[in-house]
CSV table of C-alpha atoms in Angstrom, one decimal:
chain,number,residue,atom,x,y,z
A,6,MET,CA,18.6,-8.7,8.2
A,7,GLY,CA,16.0,-6.1,7.8
A,8,LEU,CA,13.2,-5.1,10.0
A,9,SER,CA,10.6,-6.5,7.5
A,10,GLU,CA,12.7,-10.2,7.5
A,11,LEU,CA,12.8,-10.1,11.4
A,12,SER,CA,8.9,-9.1,11.4
A,13,LEU,CA,8.3,-12.2,9.0
A,14,GLN,CA,10.2,-14.6,11.2
A,15,SER,CA,8.4,-13.4,14.3
A,16,TYR,CA,5.0,-14.1,12.8
A,17,GLN,CA,5.8,-17.5,11.4
A,18,ARG,CA,7.4,-18.5,14.7
A,19,ALA,CA,4.2,-17.3,16.6
A,20,LEU,CA,2.0,-19.4,14.3
A,21,GLU,CA,4.5,-22.4,14.7
A,22,LEU,CA,3.7,-22.0,18.4
A,23,GLU,CA,0.1,-21.6,18.1
A,24,PRO,CA,-1.4,-22.0,14.8
A,25,THR,CA,-4.5,-20.3,15.7
A,26,MET,CA,-3.3,-17.0,16.6
A,27,GLN,CA,-5.3,-14.7,14.6
A,28,GLU,CA,-3.3,-11.5,15.3
A,29,ALA,CA,-0.1,-13.4,14.2
A,30,CYS,CA,-2.2,-14.6,11.1
A,31,TRP,CA,-3.5,-11.0,10.3
A,32,ASN,CA,0.1,-9.6,10.6
A,33,LEU,CA,1.6,-12.0,8.4
A,34,GLY,CA,-1.1,-11.4,5.7
A,35,LEU,CA,-0.4,-7.6,5.8
A,36,HIS,CA,3.2,-8.5,5.4
A,37,TRP,CA,2.6,-10.7,2.4
A,38,LEU,CA,0.4,-7.9,1.0
A,39,ILE,CA,2.8,-5.2,1.3
A,40,HIS,CA,5.3,-7.4,-0.5
A,41,GLN,CA,2.9,-8.2,-3.3
A,42,ARG,CA,2.4,-11.9,-2.5
A,43,TRP,CA,-1.3,-11.7,-3.1
A,44,SER,CA,-2.3,-15.4,-2.7
A,45,GLN,CA,-0.7,-15.4,0.8
A,46,GLY,CA,-1.6,-12.2,1.9
A,47,TRP,CA,-5.3,-12.5,1.2
A,48,ARG,CA,-5.8,-15.8,2.7
A,49,ASN,CA,-4.4,-14.5,6.2
A,50,TYR,CA,-6.6,-11.4,5.5
A,51,PHE,CA,-9.5,-13.4,6.6
A,52,ALA,CA,-8.0,-13.2,10.2
A,53,ARG,CA,-9.2,-9.7,10.7
A,54,ARG,CA,-13.0,-10.9,11.3
A,55,SER,CA,-11.6,-12.4,14.7
A,56,LEU,CA,-10.0,-9.1,16.0
A,57,ASP,CA,-11.7,-6.7,17.6
A,58,GLY,CA,-11.5,-3.4,15.6
A,59,ALA,CA,-9.5,-4.6,12.8
A,60,ALA,CA,-12.5,-4.5,10.2
A,61,SER,CA,-15.4,-3.1,12.0
A,62,ILE,CA,-17.8,-5.0,9.8
A,63,SER,CA,-21.5,-4.3,9.6
A,64,TRP,CA,-22.9,-7.6,9.5
A,65,HIS,CA,-26.7,-8.4,8.8
A,66,PRO,CA,-27.8,-10.5,12.1
A,67,GLY,CA,-30.1,-12.7,10.0
A,68,VAL,CA,-28.1,-14.0,7.0
A,69,LEU,CA,-25.4,-16.9,6.9
A,70,ARG,CA,-21.9,-15.6,6.7
A,71,TRP,CA,-19.6,-16.7,3.9
A,72,GLU,CA,-16.8,-19.1,5.5
A,73,GLY,CA,-14.8,-19.8,2.0
A,74,GLY,CA,-15.3,-21.4,-1.2
A,75,ARG,CA,-17.7,-20.0,-3.9
A,76,PRO,CA,-20.6,-18.0,-2.6
A,77,GLN,CA,-23.6,-19.7,-3.5
A,78,GLY,CA,-27.1,-18.2,-4.1
A,79,ARG,CA,-27.8,-14.5,-3.3
A,80,VAL,CA,-25.1,-12.5,-2.0
A,81,LEU,CA,-25.4,-9.7,0.2
A,82,VAL,CA,-22.0,-7.7,0.4
A,83,VAL,CA,-21.7,-5.8,3.7
A,84,ALA,CA,-19.5,-2.7,4.6
A,85,GLU,CA,-16.5,-2.8,6.6
A,86,GLN,CA,-13.6,-0.1,8.2
A,87,GLY,CA,-13.7,3.1,7.0
A,88,ILE,CA,-14.8,5.3,4.0
A,89,GLY,CA,-11.3,5.1,2.1
A,90,ASP,CA,-11.2,1.2,2.6
A,91,GLU,CA,-14.8,0.9,1.2
A,92,VAL,CA,-13.7,2.9,-2.0
A,93,PHE,CA,-10.5,0.8,-2.1
A,94,LEU,CA,-12.1,-2.8,-1.4
A,95,SER,CA,-14.9,-2.2,-3.8
A,96,LYS,CA,-12.5,-2.6,-6.6
A,97,GLY,CA,-13.5,-6.1,-6.5
A,98,LEU,CA,-17.3,-5.7,-7.2
A,99,GLY,CA,-17.1,-6.1,-10.9
A,100,LEU,CA,-15.1,-9.3,-10.5
A,101,LEU,CA,-17.4,-10.7,-7.8
A,102,GLU,CA,-20.5,-10.1,-10.0
A,103,ARG,CA,-19.2,-12.6,-12.5
A,104,ARG,CA,-17.8,-15.2,-10.0
A,105,CYS,CA,-20.8,-15.8,-7.7
A,106,ASP,CA,-24.5,-16.8,-8.7
A,107,VAL,CA,-26.2,-13.3,-7.8
A,108,LEU,CA,-24.9,-10.3,-6.4
A,109,ALA,CA,-27.9,-9.2,-4.6
A,110,CYS,CA,-26.9,-6.0,-2.7
A,111,VAL,CA,-24.1,-4.2,-1.5
A,112,THR,CA,-24.1,-2.0,1.7
A,113,VAL,CA,-21.9,1.1,1.9
A,114,ASP,CA,-21.6,4.5,4.0
A,115,GLU,CA,-24.7,6.3,3.3
A,116,ARG,CA,-22.7,9.1,2.1
A,117,LEU,CA,-21.4,7.0,-0.6
A,118,LEU,CA,-24.8,5.8,-2.0
A,119,PRO,CA,-24.9,8.5,-4.9
A,120,ILE,CA,-21.5,7.9,-6.0
A,121,PHE,CA,-21.9,4.1,-6.1
A,122,ARG,CA,-25.3,4.1,-7.8
A,123,ARG,CA,-24.2,6.3,-10.6
A,124,SER,CA,-20.7,4.2,-11.0
A,125,TYR,CA,-22.6,0.8,-10.9
A,126,PRO,CA,-25.9,1.6,-12.1
A,127,HIS,CA,-27.0,-2.1,-12.5
A,128,LEU,CA,-26.3,-3.1,-8.9
A,129,ARG,CA,-28.4,-2.5,-5.8
A,130,PHE,CA,-27.0,-0.5,-3.2
A,131,ALA,CA,-28.1,0.1,0.4
A,132,SER,CA,-26.9,2.1,3.5
A,133,ARG,CA,-24.6,0.4,5.7
A,134,ALA,CA,-26.4,1.9,8.8
A,135,LYS,CA,-29.6,0.4,7.8
A,136,VAL,CA,-28.5,-3.2,7.1
A,137,GLN,CA,-30.3,-4.8,9.9
A,138,SER,CA,-33.5,-3.3,7.9
A,139,LEU,CA,-32.9,-5.5,4.8
A,140,ASP,CA,-35.0,-8.6,4.7
A,141,ALA,CA,-32.9,-11.6,5.6
A,142,GLY,CA,-35.0,-13.8,3.1
A,143,GLU,CA,-33.6,-12.0,0.1
A,144,PHE,CA,-30.1,-13.3,0.7
A,145,ASP,CA,-28.5,-16.9,0.9
A,146,VAL,CA,-25.1,-15.6,2.4
A,147,GLN,CA,-23.3,-12.4,3.2
A,148,MET,CA,-19.6,-11.5,2.7
A,149,ALA,CA,-17.7,-8.4,4.0
A,150,LEU,CA,-16.0,-6.4,1.3
A,151,GLY,CA,-12.6,-7.6,2.7
A,152,ASP,CA,-13.9,-11.3,2.0
A,153,VAL,CA,-14.6,-10.3,-1.7
A,154,ALA,CA,-10.9,-9.4,-1.7
A,155,SER,CA,-9.9,-12.6,-0.1
A,156,TYR,CA,-12.2,-14.9,-2.0
A,157,LEU,CA,-10.8,-13.1,-5.3
A,158,GLU,CA,-7.3,-12.9,-4.2
A,159,LEU,CA,-7.2,-9.4,-5.9
A,160,ASP,CA,-4.0,-9.0,-8.0
A,161,PRO,CA,-3.6,-5.6,-9.8
A,162,GLU,CA,-1.0,-7.1,-12.1
A,163,ARG,CA,-3.3,-10.1,-13.0
A,164,GLU,CA,-6.6,-8.4,-13.4
A,165,ALA,CA,-6.1,-5.1,-15.4
A,166,GLU,CA,-9.8,-3.7,-14.2
A,167,LEU,CA,-8.1,-3.4,-10.8
A,168,SER,CA,-6.0,-0.5,-11.8
A,169,ARG,CA,-8.6,1.3,-13.9
A,170,PRO,CA,-10.9,4.2,-12.2
A,171,HIS,CA,-13.9,2.4,-11.0
A,172,LEU,CA,-16.0,5.7,-9.6
A,173,LEU,CA,-17.7,8.3,-11.7
A,174,ALA,CA,-18.1,11.9,-10.4
A,175,ASP,CA,-20.9,14.1,-10.9
A,176,GLU,CA,-20.0,16.6,-13.7
A,177,ARG,CA,-22.2,19.3,-12.1
A,178,TYR,CA,-19.5,19.7,-9.2
A,179,LYS,CA,-16.7,19.7,-11.6
A,180,PHE,CA,-18.1,22.2,-13.6
A,181,GLU,CA,-18.9,24.5,-10.3
A,182,LEU,CA,-15.1,24.5,-9.5
A,183,ARG,CA,-13.9,25.4,-12.8
A,184,ARG,CA,-16.5,28.1,-13.1
A,185,ASP,CA,-15.3,29.5,-9.7
A,186,SER,CA,-11.8,29.4,-11.4
A,187,ALA,CA,-12.8,31.3,-14.6
A,188,GLY,CA,-10.3,33.5,-15.5
A,189,VAL,CA,-7.5,31.8,-13.5
A,190,GLU,CA,-4.9,30.5,-15.7
A,191,ARG,CA,-3.2,28.5,-12.9
A,192,PRO,CA,-3.4,24.7,-12.5
A,193,ARG,CA,-5.9,23.7,-9.6
A,194,ILE,CA,-4.1,21.8,-7.0
A,195,GLY,CA,-6.2,20.1,-4.2
A,196,VAL,CA,-4.7,19.5,-1.0
A,197,SER,CA,-5.4,17.5,1.8
A,198,TRP,CA,-3.0,16.9,4.6
A,199,LYS,CA,-4.2,15.1,7.6
A,200,SER,CA,-6.1,11.9,8.6
A,201,LYS,CA,-8.7,11.2,10.9
A,202,ASN,CA,-7.9,7.5,11.8
A,203,ALA,CA,-8.4,7.1,15.5
A,204,LYS,CA,-5.3,4.9,15.8
A,205,LEU,CA,-2.9,6.0,13.2
A,206,GLY,CA,-3.9,9.5,12.0
A,207,GLU,CA,-1.2,11.2,14.0
A,208,GLN,CA,1.3,9.4,12.1
A,209,LYS,CA,0.0,9.8,8.7
A,210,SER,CA,-0.9,13.7,9.3
A,211,MET,CA,1.0,16.9,8.5
A,212,THR,CA,0.0,20.6,9.3
A,213,LEU,CA,-0.9,22.8,6.4
A,214,MET,CA,2.0,25.3,7.5
A,215,GLN,CA,4.5,22.4,7.0
A,216,VAL,CA,2.9,21.7,3.3
A,217,MET,CA,2.7,25.3,2.3
A,218,SER,CA,6.0,26.4,3.5
A,219,ALA,CA,7.6,23.8,1.2
A,220,MET,CA,5.2,24.7,-1.7
A,221,LYS,CA,4.6,28.6,-1.3
A,222,ASP,CA,6.7,29.6,-4.7
A,223,LEU,CA,4.8,27.5,-7.0
A,224,GLU,CA,2.2,29.4,-9.4
A,225,VAL,CA,-0.7,27.2,-8.8
A,226,GLU,CA,-4.4,27.7,-7.2
A,227,TRP,CA,-4.8,25.6,-4.1
A,228,VAL,CA,-8.2,24.1,-3.6
A,229,ASN,CA,-9.1,23.0,-0.1
A,230,LEU,CA,-10.1,18.9,0.2
A,231,GLN,CA,-9.4,18.4,3.7
A,232,TYR,CA,-12.3,17.2,5.8
A,233,GLY,CA,-13.0,19.1,9.0
A,234,ASP,CA,-13.3,22.4,10.0
A,235,VAL,CA,-9.8,23.6,8.9
A,236,SER,CA,-10.5,27.5,8.3
A,237,GLU,CA,-8.2,28.6,11.1
A,238,GLU,CA,-5.3,26.6,9.6
A,239,ILE,CA,-6.2,28.2,6.4
A,240,ALA,CA,-6.2,31.8,7.7
A,241,GLN,CA,-3.0,31.1,9.4
A,242,VAL,CA,-1.2,30.2,6.2
A,243,GLU,CA,-2.5,33.0,4.4
A,244,GLN,CA,-1.6,35.5,6.8
A,245,ALA,CA,1.9,33.9,7.7
A,246,LEU,CA,2.9,32.7,3.7
A,247,GLY,CA,0.7,34.5,1.7
A,248,VAL,CA,-0.7,31.3,0.5
A,249,VAL,CA,-4.3,31.3,-0.5
A,250,VAL,CA,-6.3,27.8,0.0
A,251,ARG,CA,-9.4,28.5,-1.6
A,252,GLN,CA,-12.4,26.7,0.0
A,253,VAL,CA,-15.4,26.1,-2.5
A,254,GLN,CA,-18.6,27.9,-1.3
A,255,GLY,CA,-21.4,25.5,-0.7
A,256,VAL,CA,-19.5,22.2,-0.5
A,257,ASP,CA,-19.6,20.3,2.8
A,258,VAL,CA,-16.7,17.9,2.4
A,259,ASP,CA,-17.6,16.1,5.6
A,260,HIS,CA,-21.1,14.9,4.8
A,261,ASP,CA,-21.4,15.6,0.8
A,262,LEU,CA,-19.2,13.0,-0.5
A,263,ASP,CA,-20.5,13.3,-3.9
A,264,ALA,CA,-19.8,17.1,-3.9
A,265,TRP,CA,-16.3,16.3,-2.6
A,266,LEU,CA,-15.6,13.5,-5.1
A,267,GLY,CA,-16.6,16.2,-8.2
A,268,LEU,CA,-14.1,18.6,-6.7
A,269,ILE,CA,-11.4,16.2,-6.6
A,270,ALA,CA,-12.2,15.2,-10.1
A,271,GLY,CA,-12.2,18.7,-11.1
A,272,CYS,CA,-8.7,19.4,-10.0
A,273,ASP,CA,-5.9,19.2,-12.1
A,274,ALA,CA,-4.0,17.2,-9.6
A,275,VAL,CA,-3.9,16.5,-6.0
A,276,LEU,CA,-1.3,16.5,-3.1
A,277,THR,CA,-2.6,14.4,-0.1
A,278,SER,CA,-1.5,12.5,2.9
A,279,SER,CA,-2.6,8.8,3.1
A,280,ASN,CA,-6.2,9.5,3.8
A,281,SER,CA,-9.7,9.2,1.9
A,282,THR,CA,-8.9,11.8,-0.4
A,283,ALA,CA,-5.9,9.6,-1.9
A,284,HIS,CA,-8.6,6.7,-2.5
A,285,PHE,CA,-11.3,9.3,-4.0
A,286,ALA,CA,-8.6,10.6,-6.2
A,287,GLY,CA,-7.3,7.3,-7.4
A,288,ALA,CA,-10.9,6.0,-8.0
A,289,VAL,CA,-12.0,8.7,-10.5
A,290,GLY,CA,-8.3,8.9,-12.2
A,291,THR,CA,-7.2,12.3,-10.8
A,292,PRO,CA,-3.4,12.7,-10.9
A,293,GLY,CA,-1.4,13.4,-7.8
A,294,VAL,CA,1.0,12.8,-5.1
A,295,VAL,CA,0.4,10.8,-2.0
A,296,VAL,CA,2.9,11.3,0.8
A,297,VAL,CA,3.2,8.1,2.7
A,298,PRO,CA,4.6,7.9,6.2
A,299,GLN,CA,7.1,5.2,7.8
A,300,GLY,CA,6.2,3.2,10.7
A,301,LYS,CA,2.9,2.0,11.9
A,302,GLY,CA,0.9,4.7,10.1
A,303,LYS,CA,2.0,2.9,6.7
A,304,ILE,CA,-0.8,1.2,5.1
A,305,TRP,CA,0.0,-2.0,3.3
A,306,TYR,CA,-1.7,-0.9,0.0
A,307,TRP,CA,0.9,1.8,-0.7
A,308,HIS,CA,3.5,-0.9,-0.7
A,309,ASP,CA,7.2,0.1,-0.5
A,310,SER,CA,8.2,2.0,-3.6
A,311,ASP,CA,8.4,5.5,-4.5
A,312,THR,CA,6.5,4.8,-7.9
A,313,SER,CA,3.0,5.1,-9.3
A,314,SER,CA,0.5,2.9,-7.2
A,315,LEU,CA,-0.4,-0.4,-8.4
A,316,TRP,CA,-4.0,0.2,-7.4
A,317,TYR,CA,-4.4,3.7,-8.7
A,318,PRO,CA,-1.8,4.6,-11.7
A,319,SER,CA,-2.7,8.2,-11.7
A,320,LEU,CA,-1.2,8.3,-8.0
A,321,ARG,CA,2.7,9.0,-7.5
A,322,LEU,CA,3.6,7.4,-4.0
A,323,ILE,CA,6.4,9.1,-2.1
A,324,HIS,CA,7.7,7.6,0.9
A,325,GLN,CA,9.2,9.1,4.2
A,326,ASP,CA,12.7,8.0,4.7
A,327,PHE,CA,12.1,8.6,8.7
A,328,SER,CA,9.0,8.4,10.7
A,329,GLY,CA,7.9,12.1,11.2
A,330,ASP,CA,10.1,13.7,9.2
A,331,TRP,CA,8.1,15.3,6.0
A,332,THR,CA,11.1,17.4,4.6
A,333,GLN,CA,12.3,15.2,2.0
A,334,VAL,CA,8.8,14.1,1.2
A,335,MET,CA,7.7,17.6,0.5
A,336,ASP,CA,10.8,18.4,-1.6
A,337,GLN,CA,9.9,15.5,-3.8
A,338,ALA,CA,6.3,16.5,-4.0
A,339,HIS,CA,7.0,20.1,-4.8
A,340,ALA,CA,9.4,18.7,-7.9
A,341,TRP,CA,6.6,16.4,-9.1
A,342,ILE,CA,4.2,19.3,-9.1
A,343,GLU,CA,6.6,21.7,-10.7
A,344,ARG,CA,7.6,19.2,-13.3
A,345,THR,CA,4.1,17.7,-14.4
A,346,GLN,CA,1.6,21.0,-13.3
A,347,THR,CA,3.4,24.1,-13.9
């Protein structure tokens, strides 16, 4: 019996003994989701609301919370989890709009506002940080983004729109990237190699030296997509390996997410760890490779197979064989880039 089956049995046994144990319910839901048992998984996903830190939902204090059934009246959708999760879970907004009375407003991270307003021009968006300033009288019920997924029981095999790109990049930033690359005939490959997730970031991250040691012979133009100050890492790689990773001037990838999305859309492909870069690339349809860790750093929506993502078909998933060992993953990523981009 594999670890997955043992985990399933332990969750089910825990719920037999204590049916209201929300942590077991949540873990069971994640198990079903990673194995594409959508109805069971999304029903249990609701349990995250009872666990400290599982969802970090930005509730409005004065609006009734949705507890199941068809959302009635004017619906406020509030943000939860991190930037990548906001992008991923927003895939359900179009379906929700057709399956509720009125989708009155959606809150997102303030840095995402220009992106969502451009991508869904008919919807109203507000800053997640300022949700309490919204007039409670404008809404009849509020749902967290994850509640939208639970209500709709999102299934990319049933609803084709869930597999399509759903965000639009600003063409100006794509143009800037290409203008800066004028005269360069090599393919532009964006690279991002670590996660800032407080709990799982270490398991999902590599070093730029690890990545470029495997990629140094490829005739491509590398473009930095990694958020945070990585200038020292980039300089060390150039000195040690002779590989240049270009940082596009004037783009603050930590705070100007609209410009960052434009860079991602302007690349011919991306190579990224399991982080927000992967969600942004998939959301605009940029081809790429996502290297997925084993163990607790693995997020359910990357599932188990080395294949195209169900949610982001432009992305190829490559999973670690062993936790902490990126050698085989980098070899496969190298082969994919060489085959498809050079």
